XYZ file of C-alpha atoms in Angstrom:
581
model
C 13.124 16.337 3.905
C 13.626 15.488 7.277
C 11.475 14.694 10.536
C 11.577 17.518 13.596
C 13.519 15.649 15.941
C 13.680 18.975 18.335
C 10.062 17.780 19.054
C 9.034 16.208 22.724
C 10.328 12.629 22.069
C 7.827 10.788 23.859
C 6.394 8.100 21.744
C 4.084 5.097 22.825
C 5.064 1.571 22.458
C 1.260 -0.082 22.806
C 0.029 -1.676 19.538
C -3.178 0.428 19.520
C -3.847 3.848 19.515
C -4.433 5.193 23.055
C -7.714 7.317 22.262
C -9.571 8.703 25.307
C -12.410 6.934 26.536
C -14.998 7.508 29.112
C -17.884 10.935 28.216
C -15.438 12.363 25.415
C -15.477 8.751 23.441
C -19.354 8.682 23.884
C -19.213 12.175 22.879
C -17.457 11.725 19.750
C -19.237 8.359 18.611
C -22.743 10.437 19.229
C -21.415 12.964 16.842
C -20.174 10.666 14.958
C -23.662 8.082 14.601
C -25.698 11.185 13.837
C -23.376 12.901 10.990
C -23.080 8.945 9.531
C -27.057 8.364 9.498
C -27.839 12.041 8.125
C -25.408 10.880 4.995
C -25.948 7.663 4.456
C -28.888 6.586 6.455
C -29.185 3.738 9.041
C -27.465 1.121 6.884
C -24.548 -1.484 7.320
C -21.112 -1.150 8.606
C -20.197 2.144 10.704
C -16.303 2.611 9.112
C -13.532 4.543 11.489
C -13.903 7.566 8.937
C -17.373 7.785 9.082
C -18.133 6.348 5.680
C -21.567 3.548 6.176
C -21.266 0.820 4.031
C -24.498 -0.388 2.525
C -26.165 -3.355 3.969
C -25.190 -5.602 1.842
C -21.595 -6.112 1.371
C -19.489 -6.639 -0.608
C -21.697 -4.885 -3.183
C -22.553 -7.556 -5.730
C -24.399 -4.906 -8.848
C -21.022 -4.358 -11.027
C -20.915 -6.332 -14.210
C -17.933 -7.901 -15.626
C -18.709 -6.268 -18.824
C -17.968 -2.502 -17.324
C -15.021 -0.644 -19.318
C -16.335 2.465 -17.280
C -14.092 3.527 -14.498
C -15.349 2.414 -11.038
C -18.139 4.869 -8.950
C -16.687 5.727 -5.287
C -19.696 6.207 -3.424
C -18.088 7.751 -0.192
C -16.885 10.484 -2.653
C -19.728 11.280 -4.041
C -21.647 11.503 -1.024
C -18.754 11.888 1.893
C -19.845 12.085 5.877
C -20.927 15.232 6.897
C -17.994 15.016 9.568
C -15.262 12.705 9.502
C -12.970 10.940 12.144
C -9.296 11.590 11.554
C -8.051 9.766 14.783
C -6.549 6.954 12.383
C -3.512 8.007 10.488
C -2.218 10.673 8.391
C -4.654 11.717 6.369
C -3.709 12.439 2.661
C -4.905 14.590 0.447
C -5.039 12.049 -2.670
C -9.030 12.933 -3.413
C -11.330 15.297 -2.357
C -12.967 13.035 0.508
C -11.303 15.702 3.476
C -11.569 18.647 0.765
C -14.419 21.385 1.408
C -12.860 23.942 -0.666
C -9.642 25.172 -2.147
C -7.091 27.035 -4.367
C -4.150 24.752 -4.562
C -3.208 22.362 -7.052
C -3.289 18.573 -6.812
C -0.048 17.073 -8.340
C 0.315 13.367 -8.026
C 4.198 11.591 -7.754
C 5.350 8.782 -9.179
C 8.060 6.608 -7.396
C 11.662 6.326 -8.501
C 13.888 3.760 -9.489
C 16.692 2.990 -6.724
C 20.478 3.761 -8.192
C 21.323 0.895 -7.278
C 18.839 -1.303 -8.964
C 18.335 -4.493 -9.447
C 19.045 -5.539 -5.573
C 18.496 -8.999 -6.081
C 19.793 -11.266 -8.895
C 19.394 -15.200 -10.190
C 22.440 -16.924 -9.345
C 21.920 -20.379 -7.276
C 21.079 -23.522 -9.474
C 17.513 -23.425 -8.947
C 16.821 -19.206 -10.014
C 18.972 -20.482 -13.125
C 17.287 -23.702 -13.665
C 15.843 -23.559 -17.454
C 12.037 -24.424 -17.856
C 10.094 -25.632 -20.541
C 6.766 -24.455 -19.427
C 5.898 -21.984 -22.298
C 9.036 -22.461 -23.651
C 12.138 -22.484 -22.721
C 12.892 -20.070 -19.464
C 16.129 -19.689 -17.019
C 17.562 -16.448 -14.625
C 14.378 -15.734 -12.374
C 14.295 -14.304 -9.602
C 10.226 -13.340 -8.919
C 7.972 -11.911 -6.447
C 4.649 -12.413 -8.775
C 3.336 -11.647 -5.398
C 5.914 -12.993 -3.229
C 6.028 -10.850 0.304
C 8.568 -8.365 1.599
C 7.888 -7.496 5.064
C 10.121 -6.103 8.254
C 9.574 -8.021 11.175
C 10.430 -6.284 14.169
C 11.224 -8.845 17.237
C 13.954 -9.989 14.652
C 14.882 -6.548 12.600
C 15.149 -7.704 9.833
C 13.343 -7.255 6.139
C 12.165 -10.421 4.631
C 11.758 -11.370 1.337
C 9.523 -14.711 0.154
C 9.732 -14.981 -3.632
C 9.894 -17.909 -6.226
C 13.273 -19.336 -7.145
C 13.272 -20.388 -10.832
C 10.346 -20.091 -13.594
C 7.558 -21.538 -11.186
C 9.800 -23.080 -8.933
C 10.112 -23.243 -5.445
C 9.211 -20.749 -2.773
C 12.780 -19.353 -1.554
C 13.669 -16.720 0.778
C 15.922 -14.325 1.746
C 16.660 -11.659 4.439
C 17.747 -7.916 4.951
C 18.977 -5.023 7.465
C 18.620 -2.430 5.196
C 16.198 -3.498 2.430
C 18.683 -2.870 0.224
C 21.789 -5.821 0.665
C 20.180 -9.263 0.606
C 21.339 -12.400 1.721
C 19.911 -16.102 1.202
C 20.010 -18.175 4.163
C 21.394 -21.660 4.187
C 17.687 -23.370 5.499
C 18.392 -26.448 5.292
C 15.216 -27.128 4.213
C 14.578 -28.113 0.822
C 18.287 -26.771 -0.532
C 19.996 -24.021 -0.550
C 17.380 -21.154 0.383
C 14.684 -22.916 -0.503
C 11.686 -23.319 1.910
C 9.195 -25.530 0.087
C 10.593 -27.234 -3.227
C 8.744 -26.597 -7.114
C 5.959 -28.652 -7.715
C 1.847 -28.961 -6.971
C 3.046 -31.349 -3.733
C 5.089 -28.336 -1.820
C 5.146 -24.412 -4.048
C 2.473 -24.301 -6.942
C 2.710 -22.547 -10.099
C 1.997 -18.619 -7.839
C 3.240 -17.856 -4.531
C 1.856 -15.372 -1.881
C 2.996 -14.578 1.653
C 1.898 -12.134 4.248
C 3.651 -11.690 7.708
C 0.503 -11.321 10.119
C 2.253 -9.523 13.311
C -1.140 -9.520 14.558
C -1.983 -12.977 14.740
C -3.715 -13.977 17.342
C -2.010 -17.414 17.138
C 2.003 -17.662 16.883
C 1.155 -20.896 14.700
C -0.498 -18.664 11.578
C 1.991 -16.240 11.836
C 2.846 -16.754 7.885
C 0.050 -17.032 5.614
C 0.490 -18.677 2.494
C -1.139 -18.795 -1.073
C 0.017 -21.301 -3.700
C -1.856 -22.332 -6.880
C -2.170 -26.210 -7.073
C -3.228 -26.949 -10.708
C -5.000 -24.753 -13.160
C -7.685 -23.328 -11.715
C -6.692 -24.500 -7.960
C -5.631 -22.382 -5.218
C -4.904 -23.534 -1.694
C -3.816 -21.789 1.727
C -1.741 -22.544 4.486
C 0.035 -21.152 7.226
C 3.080 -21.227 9.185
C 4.711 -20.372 12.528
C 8.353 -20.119 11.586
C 8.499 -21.198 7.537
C 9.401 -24.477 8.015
C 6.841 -26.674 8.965
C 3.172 -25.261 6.780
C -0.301 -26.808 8.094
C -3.595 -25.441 6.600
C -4.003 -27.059 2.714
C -7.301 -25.294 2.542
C -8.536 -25.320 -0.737
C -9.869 -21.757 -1.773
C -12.180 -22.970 -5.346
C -11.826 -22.466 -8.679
C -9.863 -19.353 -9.698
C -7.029 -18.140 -12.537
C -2.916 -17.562 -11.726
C -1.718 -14.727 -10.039
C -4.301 -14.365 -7.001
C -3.639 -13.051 -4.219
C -4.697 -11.826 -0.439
C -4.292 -8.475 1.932
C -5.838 -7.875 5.240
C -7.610 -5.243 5.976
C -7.232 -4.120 9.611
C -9.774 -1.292 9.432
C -12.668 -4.240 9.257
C -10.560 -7.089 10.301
C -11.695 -8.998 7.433
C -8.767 -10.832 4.832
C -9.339 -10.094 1.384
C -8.924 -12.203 -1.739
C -7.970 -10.765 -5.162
C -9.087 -13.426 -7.275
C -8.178 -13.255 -11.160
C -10.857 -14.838 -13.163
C -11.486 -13.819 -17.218
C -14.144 -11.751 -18.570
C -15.754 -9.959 -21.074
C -12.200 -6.919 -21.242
C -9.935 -10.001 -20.309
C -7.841 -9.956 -17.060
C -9.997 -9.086 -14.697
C -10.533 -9.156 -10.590
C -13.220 -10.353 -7.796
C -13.696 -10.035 -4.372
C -14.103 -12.022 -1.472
C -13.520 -11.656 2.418
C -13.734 -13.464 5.243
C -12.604 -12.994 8.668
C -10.632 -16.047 9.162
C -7.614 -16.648 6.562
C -8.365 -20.893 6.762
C -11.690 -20.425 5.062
C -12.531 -23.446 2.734
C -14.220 -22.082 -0.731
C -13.914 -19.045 0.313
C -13.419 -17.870 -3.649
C -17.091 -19.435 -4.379
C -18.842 -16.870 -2.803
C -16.821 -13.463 -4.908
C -17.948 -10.871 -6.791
C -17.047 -9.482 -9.514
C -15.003 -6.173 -7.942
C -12.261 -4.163 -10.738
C -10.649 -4.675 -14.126
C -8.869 -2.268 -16.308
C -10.982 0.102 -17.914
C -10.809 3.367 -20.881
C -8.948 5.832 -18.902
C -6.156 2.949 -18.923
C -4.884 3.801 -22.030
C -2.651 1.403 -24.730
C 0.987 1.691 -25.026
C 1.240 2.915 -28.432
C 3.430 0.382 -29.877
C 1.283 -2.601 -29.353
C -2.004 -1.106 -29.390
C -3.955 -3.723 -27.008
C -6.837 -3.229 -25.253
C -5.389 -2.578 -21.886
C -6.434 -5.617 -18.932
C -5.941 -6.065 -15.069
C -3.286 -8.886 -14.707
C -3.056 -8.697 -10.728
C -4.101 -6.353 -7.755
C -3.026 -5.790 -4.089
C -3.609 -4.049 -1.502
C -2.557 -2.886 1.943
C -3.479 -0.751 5.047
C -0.835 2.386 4.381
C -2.260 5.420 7.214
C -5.834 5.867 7.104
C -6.918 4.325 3.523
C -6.154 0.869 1.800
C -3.423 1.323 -1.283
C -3.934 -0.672 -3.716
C -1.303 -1.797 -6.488
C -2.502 -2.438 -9.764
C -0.725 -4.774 -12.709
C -1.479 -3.116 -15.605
C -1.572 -5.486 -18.825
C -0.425 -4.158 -22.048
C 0.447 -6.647 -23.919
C 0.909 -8.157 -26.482
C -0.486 -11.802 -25.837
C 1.982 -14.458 -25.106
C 2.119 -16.183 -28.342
C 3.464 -13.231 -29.971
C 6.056 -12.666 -26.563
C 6.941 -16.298 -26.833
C 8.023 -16.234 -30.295
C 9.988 -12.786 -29.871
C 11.329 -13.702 -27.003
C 11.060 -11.102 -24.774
C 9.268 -10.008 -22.203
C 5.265 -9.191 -22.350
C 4.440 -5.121 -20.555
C 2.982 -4.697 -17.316
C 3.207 -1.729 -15.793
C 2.468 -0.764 -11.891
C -0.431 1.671 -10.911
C -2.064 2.915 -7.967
C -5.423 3.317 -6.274
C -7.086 4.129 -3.067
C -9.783 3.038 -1.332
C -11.213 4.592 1.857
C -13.955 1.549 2.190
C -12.058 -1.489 1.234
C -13.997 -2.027 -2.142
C -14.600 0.796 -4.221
C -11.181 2.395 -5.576
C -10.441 5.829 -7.064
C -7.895 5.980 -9.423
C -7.172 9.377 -10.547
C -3.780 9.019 -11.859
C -3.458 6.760 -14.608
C 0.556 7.620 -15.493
C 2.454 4.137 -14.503
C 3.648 4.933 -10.792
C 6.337 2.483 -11.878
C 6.850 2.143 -15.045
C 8.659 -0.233 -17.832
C 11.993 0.528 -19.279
C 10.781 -0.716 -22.832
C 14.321 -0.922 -23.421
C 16.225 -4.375 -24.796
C 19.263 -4.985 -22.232
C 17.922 -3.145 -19.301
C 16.844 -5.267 -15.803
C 13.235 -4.263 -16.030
C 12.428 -4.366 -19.782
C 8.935 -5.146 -18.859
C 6.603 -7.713 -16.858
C 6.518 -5.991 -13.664
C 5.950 -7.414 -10.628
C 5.031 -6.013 -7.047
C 4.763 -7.716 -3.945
C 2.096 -8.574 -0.961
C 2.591 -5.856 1.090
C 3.038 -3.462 -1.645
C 5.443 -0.944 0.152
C 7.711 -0.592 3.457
C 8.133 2.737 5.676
C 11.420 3.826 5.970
C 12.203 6.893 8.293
C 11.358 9.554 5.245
C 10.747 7.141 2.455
C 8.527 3.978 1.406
C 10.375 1.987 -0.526
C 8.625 -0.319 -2.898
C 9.819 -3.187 -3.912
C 9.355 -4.577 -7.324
C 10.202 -7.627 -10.032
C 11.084 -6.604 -13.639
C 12.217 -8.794 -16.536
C 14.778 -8.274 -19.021
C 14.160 -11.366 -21.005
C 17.700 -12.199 -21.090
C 18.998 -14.750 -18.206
C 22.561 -13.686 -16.850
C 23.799 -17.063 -19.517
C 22.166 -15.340 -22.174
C 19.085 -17.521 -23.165
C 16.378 -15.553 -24.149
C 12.805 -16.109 -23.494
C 9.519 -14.086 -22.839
C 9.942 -15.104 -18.939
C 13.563 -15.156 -18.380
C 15.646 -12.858 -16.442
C 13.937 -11.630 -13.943
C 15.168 -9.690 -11.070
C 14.339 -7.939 -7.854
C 14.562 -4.000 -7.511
C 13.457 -0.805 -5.621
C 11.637 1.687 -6.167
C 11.106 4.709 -3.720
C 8.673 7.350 -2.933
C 8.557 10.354 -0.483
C 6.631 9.231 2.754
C 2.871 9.537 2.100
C 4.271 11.439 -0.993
C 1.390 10.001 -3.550
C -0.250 13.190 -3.844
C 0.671 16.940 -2.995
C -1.478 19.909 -2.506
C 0.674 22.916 -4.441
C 0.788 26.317 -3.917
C 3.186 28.807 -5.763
C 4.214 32.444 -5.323
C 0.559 33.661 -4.901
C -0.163 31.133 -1.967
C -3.258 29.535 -1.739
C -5.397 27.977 0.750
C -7.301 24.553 1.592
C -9.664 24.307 3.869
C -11.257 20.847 5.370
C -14.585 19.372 5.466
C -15.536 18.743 9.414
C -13.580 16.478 11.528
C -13.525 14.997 14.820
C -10.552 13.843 16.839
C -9.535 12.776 20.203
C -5.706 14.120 20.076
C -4.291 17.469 20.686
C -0.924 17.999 18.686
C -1.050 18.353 14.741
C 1.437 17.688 12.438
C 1.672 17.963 8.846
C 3.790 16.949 6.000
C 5.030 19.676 4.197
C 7.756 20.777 1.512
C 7.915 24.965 1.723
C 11.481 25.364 2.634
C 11.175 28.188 0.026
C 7.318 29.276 1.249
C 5.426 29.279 4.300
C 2.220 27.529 5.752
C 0.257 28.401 8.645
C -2.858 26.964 9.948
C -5.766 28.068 11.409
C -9.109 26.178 13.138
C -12.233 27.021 12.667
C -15.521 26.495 14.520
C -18.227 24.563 13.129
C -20.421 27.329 11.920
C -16.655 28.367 10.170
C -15.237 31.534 12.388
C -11.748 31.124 13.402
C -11.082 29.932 17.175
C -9.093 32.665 19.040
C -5.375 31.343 20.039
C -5.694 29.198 16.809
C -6.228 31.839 13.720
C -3.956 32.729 10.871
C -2.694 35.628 12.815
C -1.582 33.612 15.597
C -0.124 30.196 13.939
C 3.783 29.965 13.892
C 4.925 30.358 10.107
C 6.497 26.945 9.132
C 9.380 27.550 6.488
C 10.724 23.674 6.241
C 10.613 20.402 4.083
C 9.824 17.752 6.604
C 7.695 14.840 6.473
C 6.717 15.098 10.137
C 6.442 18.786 11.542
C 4.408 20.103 14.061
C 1.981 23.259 13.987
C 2.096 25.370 16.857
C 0.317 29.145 17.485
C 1.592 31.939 18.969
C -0.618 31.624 22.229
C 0.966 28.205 23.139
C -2.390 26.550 23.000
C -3.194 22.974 21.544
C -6.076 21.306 20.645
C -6.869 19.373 23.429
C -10.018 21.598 24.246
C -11.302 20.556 20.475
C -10.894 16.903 21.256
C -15.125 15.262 20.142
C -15.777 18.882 18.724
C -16.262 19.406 14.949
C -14.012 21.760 13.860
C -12.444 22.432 10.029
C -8.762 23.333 9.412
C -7.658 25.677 7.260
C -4.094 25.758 5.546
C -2.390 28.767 4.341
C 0.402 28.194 2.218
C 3.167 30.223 -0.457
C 5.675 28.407 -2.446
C 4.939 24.606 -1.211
C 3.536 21.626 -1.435
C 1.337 20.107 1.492
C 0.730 16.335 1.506
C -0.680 15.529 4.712
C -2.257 16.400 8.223
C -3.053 14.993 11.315
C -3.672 14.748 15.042
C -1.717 13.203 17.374
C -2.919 12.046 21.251
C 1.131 13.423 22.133
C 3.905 15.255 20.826
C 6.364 12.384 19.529
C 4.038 12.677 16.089
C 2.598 9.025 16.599
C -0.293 8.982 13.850
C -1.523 5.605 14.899
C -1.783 4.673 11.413
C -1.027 1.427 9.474
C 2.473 1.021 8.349
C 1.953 -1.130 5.013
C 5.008 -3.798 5.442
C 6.136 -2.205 8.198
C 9.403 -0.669 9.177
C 12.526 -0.337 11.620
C 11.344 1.810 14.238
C 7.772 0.224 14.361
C 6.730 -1.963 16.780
C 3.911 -4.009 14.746
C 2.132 -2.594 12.049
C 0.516 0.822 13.728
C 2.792 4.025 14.419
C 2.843 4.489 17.791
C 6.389 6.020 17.765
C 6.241 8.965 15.583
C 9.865 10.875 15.280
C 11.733 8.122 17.438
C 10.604 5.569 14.236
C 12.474 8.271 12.055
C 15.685 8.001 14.772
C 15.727 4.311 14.419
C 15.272 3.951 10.642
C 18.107 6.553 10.264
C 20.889 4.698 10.146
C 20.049 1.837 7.513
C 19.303 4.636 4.814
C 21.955 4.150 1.824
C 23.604 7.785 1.356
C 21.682 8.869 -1.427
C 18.193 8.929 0.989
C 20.083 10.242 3.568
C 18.982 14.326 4.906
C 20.782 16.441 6.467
């Protein structure tokens, strides 16, 4: 797969998405109010796809005690017309679906060849703990934070140095080849030292390249005691102001923003009735003092999450996070196998989580229709990611063709040996086709999808497509559902290509510029292929002015503005085995 770099390379390098404005923006929001009240009715929160959130929010009616698998409202009942100026769109539900004949298949990520990336070896990733027995060799992310940061380019990695030790660091060109920094600091690579006074028990770190103020560029999560959280932030990772305290709350919480509603989240672990489980709380400042005493309850694990077969326990939600990724939050869930950590700790090795996914469209509710691990265990003695796996704040970075995902897995075995149910543990990669969660398949027959009513303000689209062996064309269609003339079946190019940023073109030469605040449906055609997303950009460089997860090379803050010249840059840090011709 490759991007079409014979395209018009002119990309944007503002940090917001340059929709029109003036009688076409009034236009479009009037279309846009009266499709939202005729759904939903005159409610809360008006979202940028259209979906209404109730009046009260977060919604506070789900009980611990659920083992059901969470409603999605917005699915149930989607807007009769939805906005699609905000990222790719992806086809991984039915929310842009009206009707078709293709075939969702959902794709899991793969492990890196050269996996694991990022090894224990200073004195204080080797230094042996006694907490829960005896532990040495780690090298975590628990939630850690792997971000690219683009005045600098470079990746950076936060993570904790040592069974609950100190919050170290460590940067990257290529995401692949690490290095730890001499900081000076609190030794070696070390930026706050282990302890309650400096790094708690749990470490989390976001890189907020939208901060209004320079000074809270780093956010920071650390647990202080027990039940204890506190926050912080920083302007360059060495000097940390903040020590909010967040309220009462179990290990392994953690925080995302959520740019859509400009609101920070807070996945806070707390037990219940099915163990491990998660609640909710947001606020639009990240310094928010007890902000965790006002949650409710929001996910845990439920019956579709089914037990690994050897251990037979009752499956739980150990951790959750989430990030912006196009037009829909992702969301990275910890699922907890087992089995309990007296019976780890006395074998020795390594309790089993395994990493899943889910989407959200609204921030809250999340649909999970895959429940295969997108990364799974090895379950294997001697290998790097036996079990415990770990992902990161974050979640995933965008890579030219790829998101790589960075993960922690533990062998149970530290590089001297010692064995222990939380020792040797190690950073790796895995990676995924770009926006490649979920495909829409169609085989020698063809098939066809069309979509529900959509608005937009742009005037080139581009897909994401894999048909080097098929075709797809694409036609629009009116509201009342005839095809436009210039922009039927007849008329649309034939696209024969695996790329994962291609643009659709017709015959007549037209665009859709003359569609821009009109609700229109498209309608894909395609043989032998697999489509995985669509969308409309304001120019021809592909720019989807959608939200990059971690970010990227290429990017210039966390939107794509850039399109195919992101694709360029990115280019050359691929190792050879991602590389296209």
């Amino acid at each position: 797969m490759k991007p079409d770099h014979a395209m018009n390379e002119t990309g944007n390098a503002g940090r917001r998405p340059p929709v029109r404005r003036g009688r076409l923006a009034l236009v479009c929001a009037a279309v846009l109010a009266v499709a939202s009240a005729s759904a939903f009715g005159e409610a809360g929160e008006l979202l940028y796809n259209g979906i209404r959130l109730p009046e009260t929010w977060p919604v506070p009616d789900r009980s611990p005690k659920a083992y059901e698998p969470m409603p999605v409202p917005y699915l149930q009942a989607p807007p009769s017309v939805i906005p699609i100026d905000v990222g790719r769109q992806l086809f991984v539900d039915d929310f842009l679906i009206e009707k078709t004949t293709l075939t969702r298949t959902f794709h899991h990520a793969k492990e890196f060849e050269g996996n694991p990336l990022l090894t224990p070896t200073t004195r204080y990733e080797m230094a042996r703990s006694n907490e829960e027995g005896p532990q040495e060799g780690v090298v975590y992310l628990g939630h850690g934070g792997v971000f690219y940061d683009p005045p600098e380019k470079l990746f950076k990695m936060w993570y904790t140095a040592g069974w609950r030790g100190g919050l170290a660091y460590a940067t990257s060109r290529d995401a692949i080849h690490w290095q730890r920094p001499e900081l000076n600091l609190a030794g070696g690579n070390l930026l706050l030292r282990p302890g309650l006074d400096d790094a708690g028990w749990d470490n989390a770190v976001w890189l907020d390249l939208e901060a209004a103020n320079p000074g809270e560029r780093i956010k920071f999560l650390t647990q202080r005691s027990a039940s204890e959280h506190s926050l912080q932030v920083s302007a360059d990772n060495r000097k940390w102001t903040g020590e909010v305290e967040t309220g009462p709350a179990g290990d392994y919480c953690s925080f995302f923003y959520n740019p859509f509603r400009k609101v920070w989240v807070h996945s806070i672990k707390r037990e219940g009735p099915n163990g491990r489980t998660r609640y909710y709380a947001e606020s639009p400042k990240f310094l928010e003092k007890n902000v965790y005493k006002r949650s409710v309850f929001w996910v845990g694990a439920d019956r579709l999450d089914a037990p690994d077969p050897a251990i037979g326990d009752k499956a739980q939600l150990y951790s959750l996070n989430g990030v912006a990724y196009e037009s829909l939050i992702l969301g990275m869930f910890y699922i907890h196998l087992g089995p309990n950590n007296r019976i780890a700790g006395q074998g020795r090795y390594p309790k089993l989580t395994e990493l899943k996914l889910g989407f959200s469209r609204d921030g809250f509710h999340w649909d999970r229709p895959d429940r295969d691990a997108f990364i799974p265990a090895s379950r294997q003695a001697g290998t790097w990611n036996r079990g415990y796996l770990h992902s990161t704040t974050g979640i995933c970075l965008v890579v030219g063709d790829w998101l790589y995902f960075p993960y922690t897995g533990y062998s149970g075995e530290s590089p001297r040996g010692w064995e222990g149910m939380y020792s040797g543990a190690s950073v790796g990669l895995a990676v995924l086709r770009r926006d490649g969660f979920a495909s829409m398949d169609a085989g020698p027959e063809g098939g066809v999808l069309t979509t529900r009513p959509v608005i937009f303000s742009g005037r080139q689209l581009f897909v994401n497509v894999d048909c080097p062996e098929g075709v797809l064309r694409v036609e629009v269609l009116d509201a009342e559902g005839n095809p436009i003339e210039g922009l039927t079946e007849a008329q649309s190019l034939p696209v024969s290509a695996d790329r994962t940023l291609r643009a659709i073109n017709w015959r007549t030469g037209e665009d859709l510029s003359a569609l821009a605040g009109r609700p229109v449906r498209f309608r894909f055609h395609l043989t032998n292929g697999r489509l995985y997303a669509f969308w409309v950009s304001p120019d021809t460089s592909g720019a989807s002015h959608g939200y990059m997860a971690a970010g990227g090379p290429g990017f210039d803050g966390t939107v794509d503005t850039r399109g195919a010249a992101a694709y360029r840059d990115a280019a050359g840090l691929l190792p050879p085995s991602l590389r296209r011709p």
